[in-house]
Coordinates of C-alpha atoms in Angstrom, one line a residue:
M1068 CA 72.2 49.7 123.7
N1069 CA 71.9 50.3 120.0
E1070 CA 68.7 52.1 120.4
E1071 CA 70.2 54.4 123.1
H1072 CA 73.2 55.2 120.7
N1073 CA 70.8 56.0 117.8
N1074 CA 68.8 58.4 120.1
R1075 CA 71.9 60.1 121.0
S1076 CA 73.1 60.4 117.4
K1077 CA 69.8 61.7 116.5
E1078 CA 69.7 64.2 119.3
S1079 CA 73.2 65.6 118.4
T1080 CA 72.3 65.9 114.6
E1081 CA 69.1 67.8 115.5
K1082 CA 71.2 70.2 117.6
A1083 CA 74.0 70.6 115.1
P1084 CA 74.1 74.1 113.7
K1085 CA 73.5 74.6 110.1
F1086 CA 76.2 77.3 109.8
I1087 CA 79.1 78.7 111.9
I1088 CA 79.7 82.3 112.6
Y1089 CA 83.3 83.2 113.3
D1090 CA 85.5 86.2 113.8
D1091 CA 88.8 86.8 111.9
G1092 CA 90.7 86.0 115.0
D1093 CA 89.3 82.6 114.8
V1094 CA 91.2 81.9 111.5
E1095 CA 94.0 84.5 111.9
E1096 CA 96.8 81.8 112.2
G1097 CA 95.4 80.1 109.1
V1098 CA 95.3 83.2 107.0
D1099 CA 98.8 84.1 108.1
L1100 CA 100.1 80.8 107.0
C1101 CA 98.3 80.9 103.7
A1102 CA 99.3 84.7 103.0
R1103 CA 102.8 83.2 102.4
S1104 CA 101.7 80.4 100.0
L1105 CA 101.2 79.9 96.4
V1106 CA 98.5 78.0 94.4
G1107 CA 99.5 76.2 91.4
R1108 CA 98.0 74.0 88.6
F1109 CA 99.6 71.5 86.4
L1110 CA 98.6 71.6 82.7
T1111 CA 98.6 67.8 82.2
Q1112 CA 96.6 64.7 82.6
K1113 CA 99.4 62.7 84.0
P1114 CA 99.1 61.9 87.7
I1115 CA 101.4 64.1 89.9
H1116 CA 102.6 62.7 93.2
T1117 CA 102.8 65.2 96.0
N1118 CA 105.8 63.8 97.7
S1119 CA 107.9 63.5 94.5
L1120 CA 106.6 67.0 93.6
Q1121 CA 107.8 68.4 97.0
N1122 CA 111.2 66.7 96.9
A1123 CA 111.9 68.0 93.4
L1124 CA 110.6 71.4 93.8
A1125 CA 112.6 71.9 97.1
G1126 CA 115.6 71.3 95.2
I1127 CA 114.8 73.4 92.1
W1128 CA 113.8 76.2 94.5
C1129 CA 116.9 76.1 96.6
N1130 CA 115.2 74.4 99.6
P1131 CA 113.0 77.2 100.8
K1132 CA 112.5 77.4 104.7
G1133 CA 109.2 75.7 105.9
F1134 CA 108.3 74.6 102.3
R1135 CA 105.5 72.0 102.1
V1136 CA 103.0 71.0 99.4
E1137 CA 99.3 70.1 99.8
E1138 CA 97.0 68.8 96.9
V1139 CA 93.8 70.8 96.9
V1140 CA 92.1 69.1 94.1
P1141 CA 93.6 66.9 91.2
H1142 CA 96.5 68.8 89.7
T1143 CA 96.0 71.8 91.7
F1144 CA 98.3 72.3 94.6
Q1145 CA 99.0 74.9 97.4
F1146 CA 102.7 75.6 98.2
F1147 CA 103.6 77.0 101.7
F1148 CA 106.7 78.8 102.6
D1149 CA 108.0 80.5 105.8
D1150 CA 109.6 83.4 104.1
E1151 CA 107.9 86.0 101.9
S1152 CA 111.0 86.5 100.0
D1153 CA 110.9 82.9 98.8
V1154 CA 107.2 83.5 97.6
E1155 CA 108.3 86.5 95.7
R1156 CA 111.4 84.8 94.1
I1157 CA 109.5 81.7 92.9
I1158 CA 106.5 83.8 91.7
K1159 CA 108.8 85.9 89.7
G1160 CA 110.5 82.9 88.1
S1161 CA 107.0 81.4 87.0
P1162 CA 106.1 79.5 84.9
W1163 CA 107.9 76.4 86.0
I1164 CA 108.1 72.9 84.5
F1165 CA 107.9 69.7 86.3
H1166 CA 108.1 66.3 84.4
N1167 CA 107.4 68.1 81.2
S1168 CA 104.2 69.7 82.5
W1169 CA 103.7 73.3 82.9
L1170 CA 103.1 74.5 86.4
I1171 CA 101.2 77.9 86.5
L1172 CA 101.4 79.7 89.8
K1173 CA 99.3 82.5 91.4
R1174 CA 99.4 84.0 94.8
W1175 CA 96.9 82.7 97.4
M1176 CA 94.0 85.1 97.8
R1177 CA 91.6 84.7 100.8
D1178 CA 88.5 85.8 98.8
E1179 CA 89.1 83.1 96.2
N1180 CA 87.9 79.5 96.2
I1181 CA 91.1 77.6 95.1
D1182 CA 89.3 75.0 92.9
S1183 CA 87.8 77.7 91.0
I1184 CA 90.8 79.9 89.9
E1185 CA 91.6 80.0 86.3
F1186 CA 95.0 79.1 85.3
N1187 CA 94.6 80.1 81.7
L1188 CA 97.3 82.7 81.2
V1189 CA 101.1 82.9 81.8
D1190 CA 103.8 85.5 81.3
L1191 CA 106.4 84.6 78.9
K1192 CA 109.7 86.2 77.7
V1193 CA 110.2 85.9 73.9
Q1194 CA 113.5 86.3 72.2
I1195 CA 113.4 86.9 68.6
W1196 CA 116.5 85.8 66.5
G1197 CA 117.6 87.1 63.2
L1198 CA 115.9 90.6 63.4
P1199 CA 117.7 93.1 61.3
A1200 CA 119.4 95.9 63.3
H1201 CA 117.1 98.5 62.2
C1202 CA 114.1 96.7 63.6
K1203 CA 115.5 96.3 67.2
T1204 CA 113.6 99.2 68.6
S1205 CA 111.1 99.4 71.5
K1206 CA 108.3 100.3 69.0
M1207 CA 108.8 97.3 66.9
G1208 CA 109.1 95.1 70.1
V1209 CA 105.7 96.1 71.2
K1210 CA 104.2 95.7 67.6
I1211 CA 105.7 92.2 67.4
G1212 CA 104.7 91.4 71.1
T1213 CA 101.1 92.4 70.5
C1214 CA 100.8 89.7 67.8
L1215 CA 101.4 87.2 70.5
R1216 CA 99.3 88.9 73.4
K1217 CA 99.6 91.7 75.9
V1218 CA 103.0 93.2 76.1
L1219 CA 104.2 94.3 79.6

């Protein structure tokens, strides 16, 4: 009996294709689902528990319809939504902080491998206090901002 099982296993692996060819229609449903998702990485070494993260962010993000979280690789998550308006609202509010750790978000892109996305830049708004009134100009804002990084 064991020998018969081994022979069948050997035959099935010998006939197994080395690669699979598929059409866009074969993955259309998955692409549509991912198109309304964000990918994010936490800048921390602390463990992040998916259930705790989902519960906390659901509250912070006003319970978006169809919201769910999947961990792709350690500290990198994919966030799924039913409505594109939630995706837009949340990405505009980025960066986010969870348990004192930064969460950098990017839109999911079909042609990017999630575990190779670089999360090394973040948009920040900076407020400068005590600036003399005559220095509160757009030109001064750009000069000061370029010391920090790119000014939008």
